[in-house]
Amino acid sequence: MSELEELTTRMRGFVRARDWEQFHTPKNLAMALAGEVGELVAELQWLTPAEASEVMADPEAAGRLRSEIGDVTLYLVRLADTLGIDLVAAANTKLDESDRRYTVEGYRGSARKAPPLV
Amino acid sequence: MSELEELTTRMRGFVRARDWEQFHTPKNLAMALAGEVGELVAELQWLTPAEASEVMADPEAAGRLRSEIGDVTLYLVRLADTLGIDLVAAANTKLDESDRRYTVEGYRGSARKAPPLV
Amino acid sequence: MSELEELTTRMRGFVRARDWEQFHTPKNLAMALAGEVGELVAELQWLTPAEASEVMADPEAAGRLRSEIGDVTLYLVRLADTLGIDLVAAANTKLDESDRRYTVEGYRGSARKAPPLV
Amino acid sequence: MSELEELTTRMRGFVRARDWEQFHTPKNLAMALAGEVGELVAELQWLTPAEASEVMADPEAAGRLRSEIGDVTLYLVRLADTLGIDLVAAANTKLDESDRRYTVEGYRGSARKAPPLV
């Protein structure tokens, strides 16, 4: 079992032990995910680009970012599990599409079209 | 190498081939993550709780949710990689804390205190 | 001067007195707005629809919602001012479009097409 | 009646004519707000700070930003109306607090403590 599968299984047990499945509806989990992403964004909002690039050198800021990324991951994994979606497979499918759409020749170094991954 | 590590590595190659590292700053990636989470939330916003619980039975809606969850995953994995954060380790650390804070005895079935994972 | 114009002017003075214009770039303010909306969403995430409809009857929850809506408003007003956008004019333009697109005859009571305002 | 009150009243009529009150629950409107803020953030995500400061000089980008800010405003006004919250009063209350907490002497030009409005 991969470490992502182990995390998914661990969360199922955590939720079941507390009888919290009733709260973990798709809408509620999507809201919780949006809330945690808001906290992650807030950690970076006032930094200059240069400060943000060095943010992990500050142990306190690094700890907060690790904590917020952990929270976002927990809710994303839980939402995907609830919906029966394989996170990594879904991501690879989207990256396949981006690989075809954003050809290396057409988009190298270019922000002309916003350079999304997706 | 786990499938999550493979995805991380694949994205590095995708970005490097297009010379997009210059756009993938922590602030920009956090904004992209917020944008994709917004799209994911939007897929569920007008559904009743009952409809949302059955949403994966509708092939079109299921496809859109898979796509949005794929996008969110790509930017989360990319942001974590840029910051040097191990997603799954960060999530397990947070779940350890929740396990201690939200005891089974104290929080079973209770929304008294919002039942977060985190 | 309308109360919205007064608020906009008041915020300009608040920011100028602290020499914070340097932090109030469009990107930073958009991130701050996303962060505050995340906090607002988090206030409602674990409530059932019935509980959420009655949430203002609970003085503590009502106070938190008022506070979060105040924060979202401050950053939205500030971002619009920084960009030179008239909030209410922009909203009325979008509502004009929705009025034409979502005809009363075609969309009454229908969630067939997601019933957006916009 | 202020232009904000007129907008609030206009939206009530728009929603009532389509029998959409049933969809405009606090949770759904908060989700819609998060979705629209995600679209607004996405407009700015790949711009450099310098590009973002000049973004309104580009008529197409300016039009998109006006449109997204209009959407965010509509849902914020509608959510506040549904909850019975006066947007501008709530914002002024928060700005009163920030005025006391972030003294001009203590915070001028300083990002030491993140320089929030709120």
Short mmCIF file of C-alpha atoms in Angstrom, two decimals:
data_model
loop_
_atom_site.label_atom_id
_atom_site.label_comp_id
_atom_site.label_asym_id
_atom_site.label_seq_id
_atom_site.Cartn_x
_atom_site.Cartn_y
_atom_site.Cartn_z
CA MET A 1 0.00 0.00 0.00
CA SER A 2 1.39 3.43 -0.93
CA GLU A 3 1.75 6.09 1.74
CA LEU A 4 -1.14 8.00 0.16
CA GLU A 5 -3.36 4.93 0.44
CA GLU A 6 -2.27 4.50 4.03
CA LEU A 7 -3.21 8.11 4.77
CA THR A 8 -6.61 7.63 3.13
CA THR A 9 -7.25 4.52 5.20
CA ARG A 10 -6.06 6.19 8.37
CA MET A 11 -8.46 9.08 7.85
CA ARG A 12 -11.38 6.73 7.28
CA GLY A 13 -10.67 5.15 10.64
CA PHE A 14 -10.27 8.51 12.35
CA VAL A 15 -13.63 9.72 11.02
CA ARG A 16 -15.48 6.47 11.70
CA ALA A 17 -14.24 6.27 15.29
CA ARG A 18 -15.82 9.68 15.95
CA ASP A 19 -18.99 9.03 13.94
CA TRP A 20 -18.19 12.05 11.79
CA GLU A 21 -19.21 10.56 8.42
CA GLN A 22 -22.46 12.50 8.86
CA PHE A 23 -20.50 15.78 8.61
CA HIS A 24 -18.21 14.68 5.80
CA THR A 25 -20.55 15.32 2.90
CA PRO A 26 -19.06 16.43 -0.42
CA LYS A 27 -20.29 20.01 0.03
CA ASN A 28 -18.96 20.30 3.58
CA LEU A 29 -15.58 18.84 2.66
CA ALA A 30 -15.27 21.16 -0.33
CA MET A 31 -16.00 24.09 1.98
CA ALA A 32 -13.41 22.86 4.48
CA LEU A 33 -10.88 22.55 1.66
CA ALA A 34 -11.60 26.14 0.56
CA GLY A 35 -11.17 27.30 4.14
CA GLU A 36 -7.79 25.60 4.53
CA VAL A 37 -6.55 26.88 1.17
CA GLY A 38 -7.52 30.36 2.36
CA GLU A 39 -5.28 29.89 5.40
CA LEU A 40 -2.42 28.68 3.20
CA VAL A 41 -2.77 31.68 0.87
CA ALA A 42 -2.85 34.00 3.89
CA GLU A 43 0.59 32.76 4.96
CA LEU A 44 2.10 34.15 1.75
CA GLN A 45 -0.07 37.18 1.02
CA TRP A 46 2.08 40.00 2.38
CA LEU A 47 5.48 38.63 1.40
CA THR A 48 7.35 40.09 -1.54
CA PRO A 49 8.16 37.53 -4.24
CA ALA A 50 11.75 37.49 -2.96
CA GLU A 51 10.65 36.91 0.64
CA ALA A 52 8.26 34.17 -0.47
CA SER A 53 11.05 32.35 -2.31
CA GLU A 54 13.05 32.24 0.93
CA VAL A 55 10.14 31.57 3.25
CA MET A 56 11.22 28.05 4.19
CA ALA A 57 14.47 29.41 5.65
CA ASP A 58 12.41 30.92 8.48
CA PRO A 59 11.62 28.02 10.85
CA GLU A 60 8.39 29.56 12.16
CA ALA A 61 6.98 30.40 8.75
CA ALA A 62 8.11 27.00 7.47
CA GLY A 63 6.25 25.30 10.31
CA ARG A 64 3.07 27.22 9.54
CA LEU A 65 3.28 26.41 5.84
CA ARG A 66 3.88 22.72 6.59
CA SER A 67 0.87 22.79 8.87
CA GLU A 68 -1.41 24.48 6.32
CA ILE A 69 -0.27 22.20 3.49
CA GLY A 70 -0.97 19.26 5.78
CA ASP A 71 -4.51 20.52 6.41
CA VAL A 72 -5.20 21.08 2.71
CA THR A 73 -3.91 17.58 1.94
CA LEU A 74 -6.11 15.97 4.59
CA TYR A 75 -9.30 17.50 3.25
CA LEU A 76 -8.37 16.90 -0.39
CA VAL A 77 -7.61 13.23 0.31
CA ARG A 78 -10.80 12.89 2.32
CA LEU A 79 -12.99 14.59 -0.32
CA ALA A 80 -11.52 12.42 -3.07
CA ASP A 81 -12.06 9.29 -0.98
CA THR A 82 -15.67 10.26 -0.29
CA LEU A 83 -16.29 10.76 -4.01
CA GLY A 84 -14.40 7.60 -5.00
CA ILE A 85 -11.82 9.56 -7.02
CA ASP A 86 -8.19 8.47 -7.31
CA LEU A 87 -6.26 11.71 -6.73
CA VAL A 88 -3.07 10.77 -8.49
CA ALA A 89 -4.81 9.17 -11.46
CA ALA A 90 -6.99 12.28 -11.86
CA ALA A 91 -3.90 14.49 -11.74
CA ASN A 92 -2.03 12.40 -14.29
CA THR A 93 -5.00 12.55 -16.66
CA LYS A 94 -5.00 16.34 -16.45
CA LEU A 95 -1.24 16.49 -16.96
CA ASP A 96 -1.62 14.30 -20.05
CA GLU A 97 -4.03 16.89 -21.45
CA SER A 98 -1.75 19.81 -20.58
CA ASP A 99 1.14 18.01 -22.21
CA ARG A 100 -0.80 17.87 -25.47
CA ARG A 101 -2.27 21.36 -25.26
CA TYR A 102 0.79 23.29 -24.12
CA THR A 103 3.40 22.06 -26.54
CA VAL A 104 7.01 22.72 -25.62
CA GLU A 105 7.56 24.54 -28.90
CA GLY A 106 4.54 26.80 -28.56
CA TYR A 107 4.79 27.74 -24.91
CA ARG A 108 8.41 27.76 -23.86
CA GLY A 109 9.02 30.67 -21.47
CA SER A 110 5.82 32.28 -22.54
CA ALA A 111 3.31 34.00 -20.33
CA ARG A 112 1.48 35.20 -23.44
CA LYS A 113 -1.08 32.58 -22.64
CA ALA A 114 -1.15 32.16 -18.92
CA PRO A 115 1.19 29.23 -18.25
CA PRO A 116 -1.06 26.92 -16.35
CA LEU A 117 -0.25 23.39 -15.54
CA VAL A 118 -3.86 22.72 -16.24
CA MET B 1 9.19 5.39 -6.10
CA SER B 2 5.57 5.93 -5.02
CA GLU B 3 3.02 7.17 -7.54
CA LEU B 4 2.95 10.53 -5.75
CA GLU B 5 6.72 10.84 -6.14
CA GLU B 6 6.39 9.90 -9.79
CA LEU B 7 3.78 12.62 -10.28
CA THR B 8 6.01 15.18 -8.56
CA THR B 9 8.93 14.23 -10.78
CA ARG B 10 6.78 14.27 -13.89
CA MET B 11 5.58 17.78 -13.12
CA ARG B 12 9.12 19.03 -12.59
CA GLY B 13 9.99 17.79 -16.07
CA PHE B 14 6.86 19.31 -17.58
CA VAL B 15 7.62 22.72 -16.08
CA ARG B 16 11.32 22.65 -16.88
CA ALA B 17 10.73 21.72 -20.52
CA ARG B 18 8.61 24.87 -20.92
CA ASP B 19 10.89 27.11 -18.85
CA TRP B 20 7.97 27.86 -16.53
CA GLU B 21 9.89 27.76 -13.24
CA GLN B 22 9.91 31.57 -13.45
CA PHE B 23 6.10 31.58 -13.08
CA HIS B 24 5.94 28.89 -10.41
CA THR B 25 6.72 31.05 -7.41
CA PRO B 26 5.10 30.16 -4.08
CA LYS B 27 2.68 33.07 -4.28
CA ASN B 28 1.62 32.31 -7.86
CA LEU B 29 1.13 28.62 -7.14
CA ALA B 30 -0.91 29.37 -4.01
CA MET B 31 -3.11 31.66 -6.13
CA ALA B 32 -3.48 28.96 -8.78
CA LEU B 33 -4.44 26.48 -6.08
CA ALA B 34 -7.09 28.88 -4.75
CA GLY B 35 -8.44 29.34 -8.27
CA GLU B 36 -8.76 25.59 -8.86
CA VAL B 37 -10.38 25.00 -5.47
CA GLY B 38 -12.87 27.69 -6.43
CA GLU B 39 -13.74 25.71 -9.57
CA LEU B 40 -14.13 22.53 -7.53
CA VAL B 41 -16.42 24.23 -5.02
CA ALA B 42 -18.46 25.67 -7.88
CA GLU B 43 -19.24 22.16 -9.14
CA LEU B 44 -21.09 21.42 -5.91
CA GLN B 45 -22.52 24.79 -4.92
CA TRP B 46 -26.11 24.50 -6.18
CA LEU B 47 -26.66 20.84 -5.39
CA THR B 48 -28.79 19.81 -2.44
CA PRO B 49 -26.94 17.62 0.07
CA ALA B 50 -28.82 14.61 -1.33
CA GLU B 51 -27.87 15.48 -4.92
CA ALA B 52 -24.25 16.03 -3.90
CA SER B 53 -24.11 12.61 -2.26
CA GLU B 54 -25.16 11.02 -5.56
CA VAL B 55 -23.14 13.29 -7.82
CA MET B 56 -20.72 10.60 -9.00
CA ALA B 57 -23.62 8.63 -10.48
CA ASP B 58 -23.94 11.33 -13.16
CA PRO B 59 -21.13 10.66 -15.65
CA GLU B 60 -20.80 14.28 -16.77
CA ALA B 61 -20.67 15.71 -13.28
CA ALA B 62 -18.32 12.91 -12.23
CA GLY B 63 -15.99 13.79 -15.10
CA ARG B 64 -15.94 17.45 -14.13
CA LEU B 65 -15.25 16.62 -10.48
CA ARG B 66 -12.44 14.26 -11.46
CA SER B 67 -10.99 16.99 -13.63
CA GLU B 68 -11.17 19.66 -10.91
CA ILE B 69 -9.72 17.35 -8.28
CA GLY B 70 -6.93 16.54 -10.72
CA ASP B 71 -6.18 20.26 -11.15
CA VAL B 72 -6.18 20.91 -7.41
CA THR B 73 -3.84 17.97 -6.88
CA LEU B 74 -1.41 19.16 -9.54
CA TYR B 75 -1.02 22.60 -8.01
CA LEU B 76 -0.86 21.28 -4.45
CA VAL B 77 1.85 18.77 -5.38
CA ARG B 78 3.72 21.45 -7.31
CA LEU B 79 3.51 24.02 -4.50
CA ALA B 80 4.68 21.49 -1.93
CA ASP B 81 7.56 20.45 -4.18
CA THR B 82 8.60 24.07 -4.69
CA LEU B 83 8.61 24.64 -0.93
CA GLY B 84 10.35 21.34 -0.18
CA ILE B 85 7.41 20.03 1.85
CA ASP B 86 6.45 16.35 1.96
CA LEU B 87 2.67 16.41 1.51
CA VAL B 88 1.85 13.09 3.11
CA ALA B 89 4.24 13.58 6.04
CA ALA B 90 2.74 17.02 6.68
CA ALA B 91 -0.77 15.53 6.59
CA ASN B 92 0.13 12.71 8.96
CA THR B 93 1.63 15.18 11.42
CA LYS B 94 -1.62 17.15 11.43
CA LEU B 95 -3.67 14.00 11.82
CA ASP B 96 -1.51 13.00 14.80
CA GLU B 97 -2.42 16.30 16.42
CA SER B 98 -6.12 15.92 15.65
CA ASP B 99 -6.03 12.43 17.07
CA ARG B 100 -4.81 13.80 20.38
CA ARG B 101 -7.01 16.88 20.45
CA TYR B 102 -10.30 15.34 19.31
CA THR B 103 -10.55 12.34 21.56
CA VAL B 104 -13.02 9.66 20.57
CA GLU B 105 -14.74 9.92 23.94
CA GLY B 106 -15.11 13.69 23.81
CA TYR B 107 -16.16 14.21 20.24
CA ARG B 108 -18.10 11.18 19.06
CA GLY B 109 -20.96 12.31 16.81
CA SER B 110 -20.65 15.83 18.09
CA ALA B 111 -20.87 19.00 16.10
CA ARG B 112 -20.80 20.96 19.35
CA LYS B 113 -17.28 21.87 18.52
CA ALA B 114 -17.00 21.96 14.75
CA PRO B 115 -15.78 18.47 13.82
CA PRO B 116 -12.71 19.30 11.81
CA LEU B 117 -10.15 16.81 10.80
CA VAL B 118 -7.67 19.50 11.61
CA MET C 1 -21.01 60.79 -0.77
CA SER C 2 -22.53 57.34 -0.35
CA GLU C 3 -21.55 55.20 2.63
CA LEU C 4 -19.58 52.93 0.29
CA GLU C 5 -17.60 55.90 -1.01
CA GLU C 6 -17.00 57.01 2.56
CA LEU C 7 -15.67 53.55 3.43
CA THR C 8 -13.38 53.59 0.39
CA THR C 9 -12.03 57.00 1.36
CA ARG C 10 -11.60 55.96 4.97
CA MET C 11 -9.57 52.92 3.95
CA ARG C 12 -7.31 55.01 1.74
CA GLY C 13 -6.50 57.19 4.72
CA PHE C 14 -5.95 54.20 6.98
CA VAL C 15 -3.49 52.63 4.54
CA ARG C 16 -1.68 55.88 3.71
CA ALA C 17 -1.18 56.75 7.39
CA ARG C 18 0.67 53.44 7.86
CA ASP C 19 2.58 53.60 4.55
CA TRP C 20 1.02 50.29 3.56
CA GLU C 21 0.35 51.13 -0.10
CA GLN C 22 3.54 49.15 -0.83
CA PHE C 23 1.82 45.96 0.41
CA HIS C 24 -1.53 46.63 -1.21
CA THR C 25 -0.71 45.39 -4.69
CA PRO C 26 -3.48 43.77 -6.75
CA LYS C 27 -2.03 40.28 -6.25
CA ASN C 28 -1.59 40.70 -2.49
CA LEU C 29 -5.10 42.10 -2.05
CA ALA C 30 -6.62 39.30 -4.12
CA MET C 31 -4.81 36.79 -1.89
CA ALA C 32 -6.05 38.57 1.24
CA LEU C 33 -9.59 38.48 -0.15
CA ALA C 34 -9.29 34.73 -0.80
CA GLY C 35 -8.02 34.23 2.74
CA GLU C 36 -10.94 36.11 4.28
CA VAL C 37 -13.49 34.31 2.11
CA GLY C 38 -11.95 31.08 3.35
CA GLU C 39 -12.61 32.16 6.93
CA LEU C 40 -16.20 33.08 6.05
CA VAL C 41 -16.81 29.71 4.39
CA ALA C 42 -15.30 27.96 7.42
CA GLU C 43 -17.96 29.51 9.68
CA LEU C 44 -20.66 27.64 7.78
CA GLN C 45 -18.92 24.43 6.71
CA TRP C 46 -20.12 21.99 9.38
CA LEU C 47 -23.64 23.31 9.78
CA THR C 48 -26.56 21.43 8.31
CA PRO C 49 -28.61 23.50 5.84
CA ALA C 50 -31.24 23.91 8.57
CA GLU C 51 -28.68 25.08 11.13
CA ALA C 52 -27.16 27.48 8.60
CA SER C 53 -30.55 29.05 7.91
CA GLU C 54 -30.91 29.82 11.63
CA VAL C 55 -27.30 30.78 12.24
CA MET C 56 -27.99 34.46 12.91
CA ALA C 57 -30.17 33.50 15.88
CA ASP C 58 -27.00 32.44 17.72
CA PRO C 59 -25.36 35.67 18.92
CA GLU C 60 -21.83 34.25 18.91
CA ALA C 61 -22.05 32.77 15.43
CA ALA C 62 -23.77 35.93 14.21
CA GLY C 63 -20.93 38.03 15.56
CA ARG C 64 -18.34 35.87 13.82
CA LEU C 65 -20.23 36.03 10.52
CA ARG C 66 -20.57 39.81 10.78
CA SER C 67 -16.86 40.02 11.45
CA GLU C 68 -15.90 37.81 8.50
CA ILE C 69 -18.27 39.60 6.12
CA GLY C 70 -16.75 42.87 7.31
CA ASP C 71 -13.25 41.59 6.50
CA VAL C 72 -14.26 40.36 3.04
CA THR C 73 -15.91 43.71 2.33
CA LEU C 74 -12.83 45.67 3.38
CA TYR C 75 -10.51 43.78 1.05
CA LEU C 76 -12.99 43.78 -1.83
CA VAL C 77 -13.52 47.54 -1.54
CA ARG C 78 -9.77 48.09 -1.25
CA LEU C 79 -8.93 45.87 -4.25
CA ALA C 80 -11.57 47.56 -6.40
CA ASP C 81 -10.29 51.00 -5.36
CA THR C 82 -6.71 50.02 -6.20
CA LEU C 83 -7.81 48.83 -9.65
CA GLY C 84 -10.07 51.83 -10.23
CA ILE C 85 -13.19 49.67 -10.50
CA ASP C 86 -16.62 50.84 -9.33
CA LEU C 87 -17.94 47.84 -7.37
CA VAL C 88 -21.62 48.57 -7.66
CA ALA C 89 -21.47 49.55 -11.34
CA ALA C 90 -19.56 46.33 -12.10
CA ALA C 91 -22.17 44.30 -10.22
CA ASN C 92 -25.08 45.99 -11.99
CA THR C 93 -23.47 45.30 -15.37
CA LYS C 94 -23.22 41.61 -14.51
CA LEU C 95 -26.79 41.53 -13.24
CA ASP C 96 -27.94 43.12 -16.52
CA GLU C 97 -26.30 40.22 -18.35
CA SER C 98 -27.82 37.60 -16.05
CA ASP C 99 -31.22 39.21 -16.51
CA ARG C 100 -30.97 38.69 -20.27
CA ARG C 101 -29.41 35.24 -20.13
CA TYR C 102 -31.55 33.66 -17.41
CA THR C 103 -35.03 34.54 -18.57
CA VAL C 104 -37.79 34.21 -16.02
CA GLU C 105 -39.69 31.84 -18.34
CA GLY C 106 -36.73 29.56 -18.98
CA TYR C 107 -35.28 29.29 -15.52
CA ARG C 108 -38.06 29.62 -12.96
CA GLY C 109 -37.40 27.21 -10.08
CA SER C 110 -34.95 25.29 -12.16
CA ALA C 111 -31.65 23.88 -11.05
CA ARG C 112 -31.38 22.09 -14.37
CA LYS C 113 -28.89 24.70 -15.34
CA ALA C 114 -27.11 25.77 -12.19
CA PRO C 115 -29.01 28.86 -11.08
CA PRO C 116 -26.23 31.38 -10.81
CA LEU C 117 -26.78 35.03 -10.36
CA VAL C 118 -23.90 35.45 -12.71
CA MET D 1 -31.74 54.77 -1.03
CA SER D 2 -27.98 54.31 -1.60
CA GLU D 3 -26.78 52.55 -4.73
CA LEU D 4 -25.79 49.55 -2.60
CA GLU D 5 -29.32 49.33 -1.18
CA GLU D 6 -30.69 49.60 -4.71
CA LEU D 7 -28.46 46.73 -5.83
CA THR D 8 -29.58 44.61 -2.87
CA THR D 9 -33.23 45.28 -3.69
CA ARG D 10 -32.69 44.59 -7.38
CA MET D 11 -31.11 41.22 -6.60
CA ARG D 12 -33.99 40.26 -4.34
CA GLY D 13 -36.37 40.87 -7.21
CA PHE D 14 -34.18 38.98 -9.66
CA VAL D 15 -34.04 35.93 -7.41
CA ARG D 16 -37.72 36.01 -6.46
CA ALA D 17 -38.87 36.26 -10.08
CA ARG D 18 -37.01 33.00 -10.82
CA ASP D 19 -38.04 31.25 -7.59
CA TRP D 20 -34.37 30.80 -6.73
CA GLU D 21 -34.62 31.57 -3.01
CA GLN D 22 -34.55 27.80 -2.50
CA PHE D 23 -30.98 27.69 -3.87
CA HIS D 24 -29.76 30.80 -2.09
CA THR D 25 -29.01 29.24 1.27
CA PRO D 26 -26.12 30.64 3.31
CA LYS D 27 -23.91 27.63 2.56
CA ASN D 28 -24.61 27.71 -1.17
CA LEU D 29 -24.01 31.45 -1.42
CA ALA D 30 -20.76 31.18 0.53
CA MET D 31 -19.64 28.46 -1.89
CA ALA D 32 -20.60 30.63 -4.86
CA LEU D 33 -18.64 33.51 -3.37
CA ALA D 34 -15.58 31.27 -2.96
CA GLY D 35 -15.92 30.14 -6.56
CA GLU D 36 -16.07 33.70 -7.88
CA VAL D 37 -13.13 34.83 -5.75
CA GLY D 38 -11.21 31.89 -7.23
CA GLU D 39 -11.91 33.24 -10.71
CA LEU D 40 -10.80 36.73 -9.67
CA VAL D 41 -7.56 35.40 -8.19
CA ALA D 42 -6.95 33.38 -11.36
CA GLU D 43 -6.96 36.59 -13.44
CA LEU D 44 -3.90 37.81 -11.55
CA GLN D 45 -2.04 34.62 -10.73
CA TRP D 46 0.59 34.53 -13.50
CA LEU D 47 1.28 38.24 -13.70
CA THR D 48 4.46 39.67 -12.24
CA PRO D 49 3.83 42.34 -9.61
CA ALA D 50 4.78 44.98 -12.22
CA GLU D 51 2.34 43.54 -14.77
CA ALA D 52 -0.40 43.33 -12.17
CA SER D 53 0.04 47.00 -11.28
CA GLU D 54 -0.56 47.93 -14.92
CA VAL D 55 -3.28 45.37 -15.59
CA MET D 56 -6.07 47.91 -16.03
CA ALA D 57 -4.23 49.47 -18.98
CA ASP D 58 -5.03 46.32 -20.97
CA PRO D 59 -8.68 46.66 -22.04
CA GLU D 60 -9.32 42.91 -22.23
CA ALA D 61 -7.81 42.13 -18.84
CA ALA D 62 -9.57 45.17 -17.38
CA GLY D 63 -12.89 43.90 -18.70
CA ARG D 64 -12.34 40.48 -17.17
CA LEU D 65 -11.38 41.96 -13.81
CA ARG D 66 -14.43 44.24 -13.84
CA SER D 67 -16.57 41.21 -14.61
CA GLU D 68 -15.07 39.08 -11.82
CA ILE D 69 -15.29 41.88 -9.27
CA GLY D 70 -18.91 42.35 -10.31
CA ASP D 71 -19.61 38.65 -9.70
CA VAL D 72 -17.92 38.67 -6.29
CA THR D 73 -19.89 41.76 -5.31
CA LEU D 74 -23.21 40.22 -6.35
CA TYR D 75 -22.72 37.13 -4.21
CA LEU D 76 -21.34 39.06 -1.26
CA VAL D 77 -24.28 41.48 -1.31
CA ARG D 78 -26.71 38.59 -1.69
CA LEU D 79 -25.16 36.54 1.14
CA ALA D 80 -25.15 39.54 3.47
CA ASP D 81 -28.78 40.29 2.61
CA THR D 82 -29.77 36.69 3.26
CA LEU D 83 -28.08 36.79 6.65
CA GLY D 84 -29.44 40.24 7.50
CA ILE D 85 -25.97 41.77 7.74
CA ASP D 86 -25.23 45.37 6.75
CA LEU D 87 -22.04 45.06 4.69
CA VAL D 88 -20.74 48.57 5.14
CA ALA D 89 -21.53 48.72 8.85
CA ALA D 90 -19.75 45.38 9.35
CA ALA D 91 -16.72 46.67 7.45
CA ASN D 92 -16.59 49.91 9.42
CA THR D 93 -16.73 47.98 12.68
CA LYS D 94 -13.73 45.90 11.60
CA LEU D 95 -11.85 48.99 10.45
CA ASP D 96 -12.50 50.59 13.84
CA GLU D 97 -10.81 47.57 15.45
CA SER D 98 -7.86 47.67 13.06
CA ASP D 99 -7.46 51.36 13.72
CA ARG D 100 -7.03 50.65 17.42
CA ARG D 101 -4.88 47.54 17.02
CA TYR D 102 -2.52 48.71 14.29
CA THR D 103 -1.41 52.06 15.63
CA VAL D 104 0.23 54.40 13.16
CA GLU D 105 3.29 54.64 15.39
CA GLY D 106 3.71 50.91 15.79
CA TYR D 107 3.07 49.74 12.26
CA ARG D 108 4.15 52.44 9.82
CA GLY D 109 5.77 50.80 6.79
CA SER D 110 6.20 47.58 8.64
CA ALA D 111 5.61 44.10 7.37
CA ARG D 112 7.13 42.74 10.56
CA LYS D 113 3.65 41.87 11.59
CA ALA D 114 1.71 41.16 8.42
CA PRO D 115 0.03 44.47 7.60
CA PRO D 116 -3.56 43.41 7.36
CA LEU D 117 -6.43 45.79 7.22
CA VAL D 118 -8.16 43.34 9.45
#
